[in-house]
Every structure is written in C-alpha cells, then in structure tokens.
mmCIF file of N, CA and C in Angstrom:
data_model
loop_
_atom_site.group_PDB
_atom_site.id
_atom_site.type_symbol
_atom_site.label_atom_id
_atom_site.label_comp_id
_atom_site.label_asym_id
_atom_site.label_seq_id
_atom_site.Cartn_x
_atom_site.Cartn_y
_atom_site.Cartn_z
ATOM 1 N N MET A 1 109.403 108.289 81.527
ATOM 2 C CA MET A 1 110.285 108.482 82.709
ATOM 3 C C MET A 1 111.026 107.247 82.892
ATOM 4 N N LYS A 2 112.780 107.524 82.321
ATOM 5 C CA LYS A 2 113.475 106.774 82.568
ATOM 6 C C LYS A 2 114.088 107.059 84.062
ATOM 7 N N ILE A 3 114.123 105.983 85.263
ATOM 8 C CA ILE A 3 115.441 106.365 86.279
ATOM 9 C C ILE A 3 115.698 105.370 86.094
ATOM 10 N N LYS A 4 117.027 105.550 87.293
ATOM 11 C CA LYS A 4 118.120 104.345 87.396
ATOM 12 C C LYS A 4 118.242 103.227 87.813
ATOM 13 N N GLU A 5 118.353 102.376 87.923
ATOM 14 C CA GLU A 5 118.080 101.049 88.407
ATOM 15 C C GLU A 5 118.183 101.190 89.900
ATOM 16 N N SER A 6 118.969 101.715 90.566
ATOM 17 C CA SER A 6 119.385 101.975 92.059
ATOM 18 C C SER A 6 117.907 102.749 92.885
ATOM 19 N N ALA A 7 117.594 103.853 91.856
ATOM 20 C CA ALA A 7 116.270 104.752 92.220
ATOM 21 C C ALA A 7 115.486 103.735 92.530
ATOM 22 N N GLU A 8 114.840 102.732 91.088
ATOM 23 C CA GLU A 8 114.292 101.528 91.464
ATOM 24 C C GLU A 8 113.765 100.881 92.662
ATOM 25 N N ASN A 9 115.175 100.361 92.817
ATOM 26 C CA ASN A 9 114.973 99.348 93.748
ATOM 27 C C ASN A 9 114.932 100.242 94.991
ATOM 28 N N TYR A 10 115.523 101.560 95.306
ATOM 29 C CA TYR A 10 114.860 102.138 96.670
ATOM 30 C C TYR A 10 113.256 102.101 96.461
ATOM 31 N N LEU A 11 112.733 102.703 95.321
ATOM 32 C CA LEU A 11 111.135 103.069 95.471
ATOM 33 C C LEU A 11 110.652 101.590 95.973
ATOM 34 N N GLU A 12 111.029 100.421 95.062
ATOM 35 C CA GLU A 12 110.145 99.586 95.264
ATOM 36 C C GLU A 12 110.673 99.133 96.474
ATOM 37 N N THR A 13 111.910 99.017 97.105
ATOM 38 C CA THR A 13 112.177 98.567 98.857
ATOM 39 C C THR A 13 111.292 99.368 99.704
ATOM 40 N N ILE A 14 110.522 100.569 99.592
ATOM 41 C CA ILE A 14 110.059 101.516 100.281
ATOM 42 C C ILE A 14 108.553 101.192 100.260
ATOM 43 N N LEU A 15 108.020 100.746 99.023
ATOM 44 C CA LEU A 15 106.991 100.345 98.760
ATOM 45 C C LEU A 15 106.373 98.941 99.599
ATOM 46 N N MET A 16 107.781 98.012 99.699
ATOM 47 C CA MET A 16 107.394 96.549 100.113
ATOM 48 C C MET A 16 107.640 96.775 101.789
ATOM 49 N N LEU A 17 108.429 97.548 102.122
ATOM 50 C CA LEU A 17 108.260 98.121 103.456
ATOM 51 C C LEU A 17 107.538 98.342 104.138
ATOM 52 N N GLY A 18 106.905 99.503 103.447
ATOM 53 C CA GLY A 18 105.292 99.955 103.694
ATOM 54 C C GLY A 18 104.334 99.078 104.089
ATOM 55 N N ASN A 19 104.498 98.066 102.861
ATOM 56 C CA ASN A 19 103.108 96.996 102.916
ATOM 57 C C ASN A 19 103.286 96.122 104.031
ATOM 58 N N LYS A 20 104.610 95.673 104.785
ATOM 59 C CA LYS A 20 104.799 95.171 105.811
ATOM 60 C C LYS A 20 104.336 95.825 106.809
ATOM 61 N N ASN A 21 105.006 97.179 107.214
ATOM 62 C CA ASN A 21 105.375 97.422 108.396
ATOM 63 C C ASN A 21 104.584 99.127 108.466
ATOM 64 N N LYS A 22 103.774 99.262 107.493
ATOM 65 C CA LYS A 22 103.099 100.759 107.879
ATOM 66 C C LYS A 22 103.805 101.854 107.693
ATOM 67 N N TYR A 23 105.053 101.709 108.131
ATOM 68 C CA TYR A 23 105.623 102.938 108.735
ATOM 69 C C TYR A 23 107.137 103.062 108.272
ATOM 70 N N VAL A 24 108.027 103.347 107.694
ATOM 71 C CA VAL A 24 109.055 103.253 106.978
ATOM 72 C C VAL A 24 109.879 104.551 107.191
ATOM 73 N N ARG A 25 111.541 104.548 107.600
ATOM 74 C CA ARG A 25 112.583 104.939 108.068
ATOM 75 C C ARG A 25 113.605 104.912 107.192
ATOM 76 N N SER A 26 114.661 105.832 106.910
ATOM 77 C CA SER A 26 115.508 105.503 105.961
ATOM 78 C C SER A 26 116.248 103.958 106.747
ATOM 79 N N VAL A 27 116.551 104.133 108.148
ATOM 80 C CA VAL A 27 117.092 103.132 108.577
ATOM 81 C C VAL A 27 116.596 102.118 108.428
ATOM 82 N N ASP A 28 115.495 101.606 107.958
ATOM 83 C CA ASP A 28 115.114 100.534 107.746
ATOM 84 C C ASP A 28 115.114 99.949 106.096
ATOM 85 N N VAL A 29 115.005 101.387 105.445
ATOM 86 C CA VAL A 29 115.460 100.751 104.047
ATOM 87 C C VAL A 29 116.958 100.652 103.895
ATOM 88 N N ALA A 30 118.163 101.184 104.582
ATOM 89 C CA ALA A 30 119.458 100.657 104.898
ATOM 90 C C ALA A 30 119.335 99.538 105.115
ATOM 91 N N ASN A 31 118.592 99.247 106.039
ATOM 92 C CA ASN A 31 118.676 97.819 106.674
ATOM 93 C C ASN A 31 118.217 96.653 105.445
ATOM 94 N N GLU A 32 117.438 96.786 105.054
ATOM 95 C CA GLU A 32 116.902 95.748 104.061
ATOM 96 C C GLU A 32 117.628 95.796 102.526
ATOM 97 N N LEU A 33 118.101 97.016 102.154
ATOM 98 C CA LEU A 33 119.248 97.116 101.056
ATOM 99 C C LEU A 33 120.673 96.568 101.662
ATOM 100 N N GLY A 34 120.897 96.625 102.673
ATOM 101 C CA GLY A 34 122.636 96.305 103.394
ATOM 102 C C GLY A 34 123.129 97.594 103.096
ATOM 103 N N PHE A 35 123.012 98.685 102.977
ATOM 104 C CA PHE A 35 123.615 100.344 102.413
ATOM 105 C C PHE A 35 123.720 101.025 103.626
ATOM 106 N N SER A 36 124.498 101.633 103.805
ATOM 107 C CA SER A 36 124.898 102.911 104.683
ATOM 108 C C SER A 36 123.809 103.519 105.123
ATOM 109 N N LYS A 37 123.481 104.210 106.146
ATOM 110 C CA LYS A 37 122.155 105.174 106.667
ATOM 111 C C LYS A 37 123.099 106.275 106.023
ATOM 112 N N ALA A 38 123.568 106.772 106.023
ATOM 113 C CA ALA A 38 124.419 108.089 105.520
ATOM 114 C C ALA A 38 124.364 108.072 103.582
ATOM 115 N N SER A 39 124.211 106.825 102.882
ATOM 116 C CA SER A 39 124.151 106.811 101.711
ATOM 117 C C SER A 39 122.350 106.509 101.050
ATOM 118 N N VAL A 40 122.042 106.210 102.116
ATOM 119 C CA VAL A 40 120.035 106.600 101.983
ATOM 120 C C VAL A 40 119.659 107.536 102.270
ATOM 121 N N SER A 41 120.371 108.070 103.349
ATOM 122 C CA SER A 41 119.774 109.574 103.371
ATOM 123 C C SER A 41 120.063 110.283 102.085
ATOM 124 N N VAL A 42 121.084 110.673 101.831
ATOM 125 C CA VAL A 42 121.540 111.136 100.907
ATOM 126 C C VAL A 42 120.150 110.996 99.746
ATOM 127 N N ALA A 43 120.215 109.750 99.370
ATOM 128 C CA ALA A 43 119.302 109.038 98.391
ATOM 129 C C ALA A 43 117.807 109.698 98.753
ATOM 130 N N MET A 44 117.681 109.518 99.672
ATOM 131 C CA MET A 44 115.798 110.208 100.181
ATOM 132 C C MET A 44 115.926 111.581 100.055
ATOM 133 N N LYS A 45 117.016 112.548 100.159
ATOM 134 C CA LYS A 45 117.216 114.110 100.216
ATOM 135 C C LYS A 45 116.542 113.944 98.664
ATOM 136 N N SER A 46 117.146 113.377 97.764
ATOM 137 C CA SER A 46 117.411 113.321 96.276
ATOM 138 C C SER A 46 116.128 113.001 95.952
ATOM 139 N N PHE A 47 115.291 111.616 96.503
ATOM 140 C CA PHE A 47 113.714 111.173 95.730
ATOM 141 C C PHE A 47 112.730 112.526 96.578
ATOM 142 N N ARG A 48 113.134 112.716 97.777
ATOM 143 C CA ARG A 48 112.262 113.782 98.034
ATOM 144 C C ARG A 48 112.469 115.513 97.078
ATOM 145 N N GLU A 49 113.660 115.754 96.868
ATOM 146 C CA GLU A 49 113.410 116.868 96.246
ATOM 147 C C GLU A 49 113.172 116.588 94.543
ATOM 148 N N GLU A 50 113.007 115.330 94.258
ATOM 149 C CA GLU A 50 112.541 114.959 92.530
ATOM 150 C C GLU A 50 111.009 114.956 92.872
ATOM 151 N N GLY A 51 110.639 114.581 93.988
ATOM 152 C CA GLY A 51 108.634 114.416 94.037
ATOM 153 C C GLY A 51 108.476 112.752 93.895
ATOM 154 N N TYR A 52 109.661 111.976 94.597
ATOM 155 C CA TYR A 52 108.927 110.667 94.641
ATOM 156 C C TYR A 52 108.821 110.351 96.041
ATOM 157 N N ILE A 53 109.141 110.866 96.844
ATOM 158 C CA ILE A 53 108.469 110.771 98.560
ATOM 159 C C ILE A 53 107.837 111.634 98.913
ATOM 160 N N VAL A 54 107.514 111.564 100.596
ATOM 161 C CA VAL A 54 107.259 112.908 101.203
ATOM 162 C C VAL A 54 108.197 112.120 102.554
ATOM 163 N N ILE A 55 108.420 113.038 103.593
ATOM 164 C CA ILE A 55 109.482 112.735 104.649
ATOM 165 C C ILE A 55 108.594 113.437 105.770
ATOM 166 N N ASP A 56 108.037 112.816 106.782
ATOM 167 C CA ASP A 56 107.572 113.587 107.636
ATOM 168 C C ASP A 56 108.038 113.969 108.904
ATOM 169 N N GLN A 57 107.244 114.580 109.749
ATOM 170 C CA GLN A 57 108.190 115.351 110.675
ATOM 171 C C GLN A 57 109.237 114.714 111.479
ATOM 172 N N ASP A 58 108.455 113.009 111.667
ATOM 173 C CA ASP A 58 109.530 112.245 112.543
ATOM 174 C C ASP A 58 110.362 111.077 111.919
ATOM 175 N N GLY A 59 110.672 111.483 110.131
ATOM 176 C CA GLY A 59 111.359 110.814 109.837
ATOM 177 C C GLY A 59 110.370 109.862 108.953
ATOM 178 N N GLY A 60 109.556 109.381 108.891
ATOM 179 C CA GLY A 60 108.631 108.688 108.435
ATOM 180 C C GLY A 60 108.846 108.501 106.617
ATOM 181 N N ILE A 61 108.851 107.790 105.964
ATOM 182 C CA ILE A 61 108.848 108.175 104.217
ATOM 183 C C ILE A 61 107.504 107.392 103.638
ATOM 184 N N ALA A 62 107.072 108.294 102.675
ATOM 185 C CA ALA A 62 105.910 107.717 102.260
ATOM 186 C C ALA A 62 105.898 108.014 100.341
ATOM 187 N N LEU A 63 105.619 107.150 100.052
ATOM 188 C CA LEU A 63 105.810 107.532 98.420
ATOM 189 C C LEU A 63 104.727 108.667 98.060
ATOM 190 N N THR A 64 105.096 109.082 96.971
ATOM 191 C CA THR A 64 103.936 110.538 96.153
ATOM 192 C C THR A 64 103.189 109.283 95.194
ATOM 193 N N GLU A 65 102.573 109.946 94.394
ATOM 194 C CA GLU A 65 101.795 109.071 93.628
ATOM 195 C C GLU A 65 103.060 108.802 92.754
ATOM 196 N N LYS A 66 103.671 109.610 92.049
ATOM 197 C CA LYS A 66 104.877 109.641 91.024
ATOM 198 C C LYS A 66 105.928 108.366 91.682
ATOM 199 N N GLY A 67 106.148 108.717 92.818
ATOM 200 C CA GLY A 67 106.996 107.075 93.151
ATOM 201 C C GLY A 67 106.252 105.793 93.433
ATOM 202 N N LEU A 68 104.761 105.900 93.969
ATOM 203 C CA LEU A 68 104.409 104.784 93.764
ATOM 204 C C LEU A 68 103.904 103.978 92.599
ATOM 205 N N HIS A 69 103.893 105.098 91.324
ATOM 206 C CA HIS A 69 103.664 104.500 90.256
ATOM 207 C C HIS A 69 105.305 103.339 89.536
ATOM 208 N N ILE A 70 106.347 104.400 89.814
ATOM 209 C CA ILE A 70 107.308 103.054 89.925
ATOM 210 C C ILE A 70 107.670 102.215 90.316
ATOM 211 N N ALA A 71 107.170 102.834 91.934
ATOM 212 C CA ALA A 71 107.255 101.088 92.545
ATOM 213 C C ALA A 71 106.456 99.906 92.476
ATOM 214 N N GLU A 72 105.055 100.592 92.182
ATOM 215 C CA GLU A 72 104.093 99.350 91.397
ATOM 216 C C GLU A 72 104.852 98.839 90.499
ATOM 217 N N ARG A 73 105.165 99.295 89.329
ATOM 218 C CA ARG A 73 105.404 98.961 88.149
ATOM 219 C C ARG A 73 106.678 98.261 88.293
ATOM 220 N N MET A 74 107.737 98.201 89.369
ATOM 221 C CA MET A 74 108.910 97.486 89.950
ATOM 222 C C MET A 74 108.286 95.868 90.192
ATOM 223 N N CYS A 75 107.363 96.221 91.039
ATOM 224 C CA CYS A 75 107.006 95.408 91.846
ATOM 225 C C CYS A 75 105.898 94.144 91.079
ATOM 226 N N GLU A 76 105.903 94.406 89.935
ATOM 227 C CA GLU A 76 104.537 93.870 89.344
ATOM 228 C C GLU A 76 105.895 93.037 88.277
ATOM 229 N N ARG A 77 106.719 93.457 88.023
ATOM 230 C CA ARG A 77 107.925 93.296 86.935
ATOM 231 C C ARG A 77 108.549 92.153 87.823
ATOM 232 N N HIS A 78 109.037 92.337 88.798
ATOM 233 C CA HIS A 78 109.433 90.966 89.889
ATOM 234 C C HIS A 78 108.754 90.079 90.460
ATOM 235 N N ASN A 79 107.736 90.164 90.543
ATOM 236 C CA ASN A 79 106.667 89.484 90.723
ATOM 237 C C ASN A 79 106.490 88.213 89.235
ATOM 238 N N VAL A 80 106.234 88.920 88.249
ATOM 239 C CA VAL A 80 105.631 88.474 86.859
ATOM 240 C C VAL A 80 107.141 87.544 86.212
ATOM 241 N N ILE A 81 108.110 88.287 86.309
ATOM 242 C CA ILE A 81 109.395 87.389 85.741
ATOM 243 C C ILE A 81 109.688 86.222 86.799
ATOM 244 N N ALA A 82 109.687 86.620 88.021
ATOM 245 C CA ALA A 82 109.951 85.168 88.936
ATOM 246 C C ALA A 82 109.098 84.243 89.164
ATOM 247 N N ARG A 83 107.545 84.756 88.439
ATOM 248 C CA ARG A 83 106.404 83.133 88.445
ATOM 249 C C ARG A 83 107.219 82.681 86.828
ATOM 250 N N ALA A 84 107.491 83.486 86.112
ATOM 251 C CA ALA A 84 107.605 82.593 84.565
ATOM 252 C C ALA A 84 108.676 82.106 84.573
ATOM 253 N N LEU A 85 109.706 82.681 85.738
ATOM 254 C CA LEU A 85 111.446 81.466 85.527
ATOM 255 C C LEU A 85 110.852 80.364 87.351
ATOM 256 N N MET A 86 109.736 80.467 87.243
ATOM 257 C CA MET A 86 109.296 79.141 88.387
ATOM 258 C C MET A 86 108.727 78.481 87.358
ATOM 259 N N ALA A 87 108.120 79.077 86.669
ATOM 260 C CA ALA A 87 107.067 78.050 85.704
ATOM 261 C C ALA A 87 108.142 77.003 84.513
ATOM 262 N N ILE A 88 109.148 77.604 84.537
ATOM 263 C CA ILE A 88 110.133 76.673 83.917
ATOM 264 C C ILE A 88 111.214 75.977 84.814
ATOM 265 N N GLY A 89 110.869 75.931 85.863
ATOM 266 C CA GLY A 89 111.540 74.973 86.515
ATOM 267 C C GLY A 89 112.694 75.476 87.402
ATOM 268 N N VAL A 90 112.960 77.329 87.749
ATOM 269 C CA VAL A 90 113.880 77.649 88.818
ATOM 270 C C VAL A 90 113.745 77.636 89.651
ATOM 271 N N SER A 91 114.070 77.810 90.713
ATOM 272 C CA SER A 91 113.950 77.254 92.087
ATOM 273 C C SER A 91 113.459 78.605 92.525
ATOM 274 N N GLU A 92 112.335 78.984 93.854
ATOM 275 C CA GLU A 92 111.985 80.053 93.944
ATOM 276 C C GLU A 92 112.794 81.073 94.463
ATOM 277 N N GLU A 93 113.677 80.511 94.608
ATOM 278 C CA GLU A 93 115.023 81.212 95.474
ATOM 279 C C GLU A 93 115.803 82.376 94.565
ATOM 280 N N ASN A 94 116.306 81.405 93.371
ATOM 281 C CA ASN A 94 117.087 82.258 92.075
ATOM 282 C C ASN A 94 115.933 82.946 91.378
ATOM 283 N N ALA A 95 114.647 82.524 91.160
ATOM 284 C CA ALA A 95 113.748 82.999 90.343
ATOM 285 C C ALA A 95 113.402 84.638 90.826
ATOM 286 N N TYR A 96 113.575 84.748 92.282
ATOM 287 C CA TYR A 96 113.375 85.918 92.640
ATOM 288 C C TYR A 96 114.749 86.651 92.720
ATOM 289 N N ALA A 97 115.461 86.067 93.032
ATOM 290 C CA ALA A 97 117.044 86.424 92.910
ATOM 291 C C ALA A 97 117.458 87.357 91.309
ATOM 292 N N ASP A 98 117.109 86.291 90.663
ATOM 293 C CA ASP A 98 117.270 86.682 88.789
ATOM 294 C C ASP A 98 116.175 87.714 88.856
ATOM 295 N N SER A 99 115.182 87.446 89.301
ATOM 296 C CA SER A 99 113.812 88.430 88.302
ATOM 297 C C SER A 99 114.382 89.816 89.195
ATOM 298 N N CYS A 100 115.132 90.218 90.078
ATOM 299 C CA CYS A 100 115.484 91.596 90.581
ATOM 300 C C CYS A 100 116.851 91.890 89.474
ATOM 301 N N LYS A 101 117.036 91.415 88.830
ATOM 302 C CA LYS A 101 118.219 91.796 87.977
ATOM 303 C C LYS A 101 117.371 92.196 86.908
ATOM 304 N N ILE A 102 116.510 90.933 86.385
ATOM 305 C CA ILE A 102 115.866 91.182 85.200
ATOM 306 C C ILE A 102 115.204 92.431 84.893
ATOM 307 N N GLU A 103 114.348 92.643 86.153
ATOM 308 C CA GLU A 103 113.031 93.626 85.815
ATOM 309 C C GLU A 103 113.541 95.105 85.883
ATOM 310 N N HIS A 104 114.756 95.058 85.981
ATOM 311 C CA HIS A 104 114.952 96.660 85.060
ATOM 312 C C HIS A 104 115.682 96.905 83.829
ATOM 313 N N ASP A 105 115.906 95.795 82.959
ATOM 314 C CA ASP A 105 116.742 95.695 81.676
ATOM 315 C C ASP A 105 115.360 95.662 80.829
ATOM 316 N N ILE A 106 114.695 94.271 81.279
ATOM 317 C CA ILE A 106 113.531 93.729 80.419
ATOM 318 C C ILE A 106 112.389 95.143 79.386
ATOM 319 N N SER A 107 112.318 95.046 78.236
ATOM 320 C CA SER A 107 112.002 95.667 77.584
ATOM 321 C C SER A 107 110.309 95.593 77.939
ATOM 322 N N GLU A 108 109.385 96.801 77.323
ATOM 323 C CA GLU A 108 108.293 96.578 77.973
ATOM 324 C C GLU A 108 107.409 95.451 76.822
ATOM 325 N N GLU A 109 107.957 95.625 75.643
ATOM 326 C CA GLU A 109 107.003 94.338 74.582
ATOM 327 C C GLU A 109 107.578 92.743 75.407
ATOM 328 N N SER A 110 108.391 92.781 75.918
ATOM 329 C CA SER A 110 108.758 91.878 75.970
ATOM 330 C C SER A 110 107.937 91.269 77.648
ATOM 331 N N PHE A 111 108.319 92.250 78.513
ATOM 332 C CA PHE A 111 107.430 92.361 80.022
ATOM 333 C C PHE A 111 106.031 91.908 79.273
ATOM 334 N N GLU A 112 105.314 92.549 78.356
ATOM 335 C CA GLU A 112 104.087 92.316 78.401
ATOM 336 C C GLU A 112 103.497 90.560 77.483
ATOM 337 N N LYS A 113 104.644 90.617 76.730
ATOM 338 C CA LYS A 113 104.616 89.103 76.109
ATOM 339 C C LYS A 113 104.655 88.098 77.308
ATOM 340 N N ILE A 114 105.460 87.982 77.752
ATOM 341 C CA ILE A 114 105.572 87.148 79.344
ATOM 342 C C ILE A 114 104.293 87.258 80.122
ATOM 343 N N LYS A 115 103.969 88.398 80.656
ATOM 344 C CA LYS A 115 102.538 88.391 81.154
ATOM 345 C C LYS A 115 101.483 87.761 80.516
ATOM 346 N N GLU A 116 101.689 87.902 79.251
ATOM 347 C CA GLU A 116 100.467 87.655 78.201
ATOM 348 C C GLU A 116 100.199 85.809 78.415
ATOM 349 N N PHE A 117 101.875 85.844 78.480
ATOM 350 C CA PHE A 117 101.940 84.041 78.309
ATOM 351 C C PHE A 117 101.551 83.229 79.361
ATOM 352 N N LEU A 118 101.588 83.971 80.705
ATOM 353 C CA LEU A 118 101.803 83.468 81.740
ATOM 354 C C LEU A 118 100.193 84.001 82.104
ATOM 355 N N SER A 119 99.054 84.450 81.507
ATOM 356 C CA SER A 119 97.670 84.780 81.815
ATOM 357 C C SER A 119 97.109 83.710 80.700
ATOM 358 N N LYS A 120 97.939 83.408 80.090
ATOM 359 C CA LYS A 120 96.856 82.097 79.274
ATOM 360 C C LYS A 120 97.193 80.829 79.560
ATOM 361 N N ASN A 121 97.912 80.706 80.298
ATOM 362 C CA ASN A 121 98.754 79.207 80.976
ATOM 363 C C ASN A 121 98.442 79.211 82.687
ATOM 364 N N ASP A 122 97.750 80.214 83.271
ATOM 365 C CA ASP A 122 97.275 80.066 84.709
ATOM 366 C C ASP A 122 95.944 79.098 84.906
#
C-alpha cells in the first residue's frame, strides 16, 4: 500500500494530535501543518472516502484501522530515524526535522537495518 507523502504526513499528524488532545478537528490539523482550513477540508474528505478516517457529526476526526496502520508506521520511522541521527551527533531539532524528510523515502530494508543496529547498541 503506497500513498503519497502528503497523505502520510496528514495521517501521522492526526495520530500525534489525537494522542495529545484526544479530540482532533480539521482546524487542529491545519494549525499543526500550517495549511489552510480549505486545503485540509478537501484532504479530509478524500481520506474519509478512501477509508483512512471517520468524521463524527461534531467534526471530530478519528483514524480507521487502515489509517492508523499508516500513521503508526510513519511515527515509528520518524522516531527511529531521529534516534539514529542523534546517535551520530545530530542535534535533536535537526534530527527530527531531517527524519521527517527521510521517513517517506527510505527503503524498508534500510529502515529495518537502522532499527536492528539501534537495538544492538541500546
């Protein structure tokens, strides 16, 4: 299942906001990502139609199992890559910023080898 980087970012953001606030609305996603409310609204409609999210009658957004799977995978990649970068001396701020870019393009093989390396050196 390959989806666009922007969709991965949206789903990861919904997961992170949901973990922090328990209730996520489109405006929260827009504020977090720095996008317009209109852009986020269009994206949420598409995600709902594709089965990645559900939206309740009050506008609350929740990830479906399908959306949660992608969001958790991206979150894991983000954190593991950031940890690896910090382990080689990159500042925390740069490590997290760079991991956000790398997490979408790294191969599964490379990612698994980074995880394996980190677990041996913990």
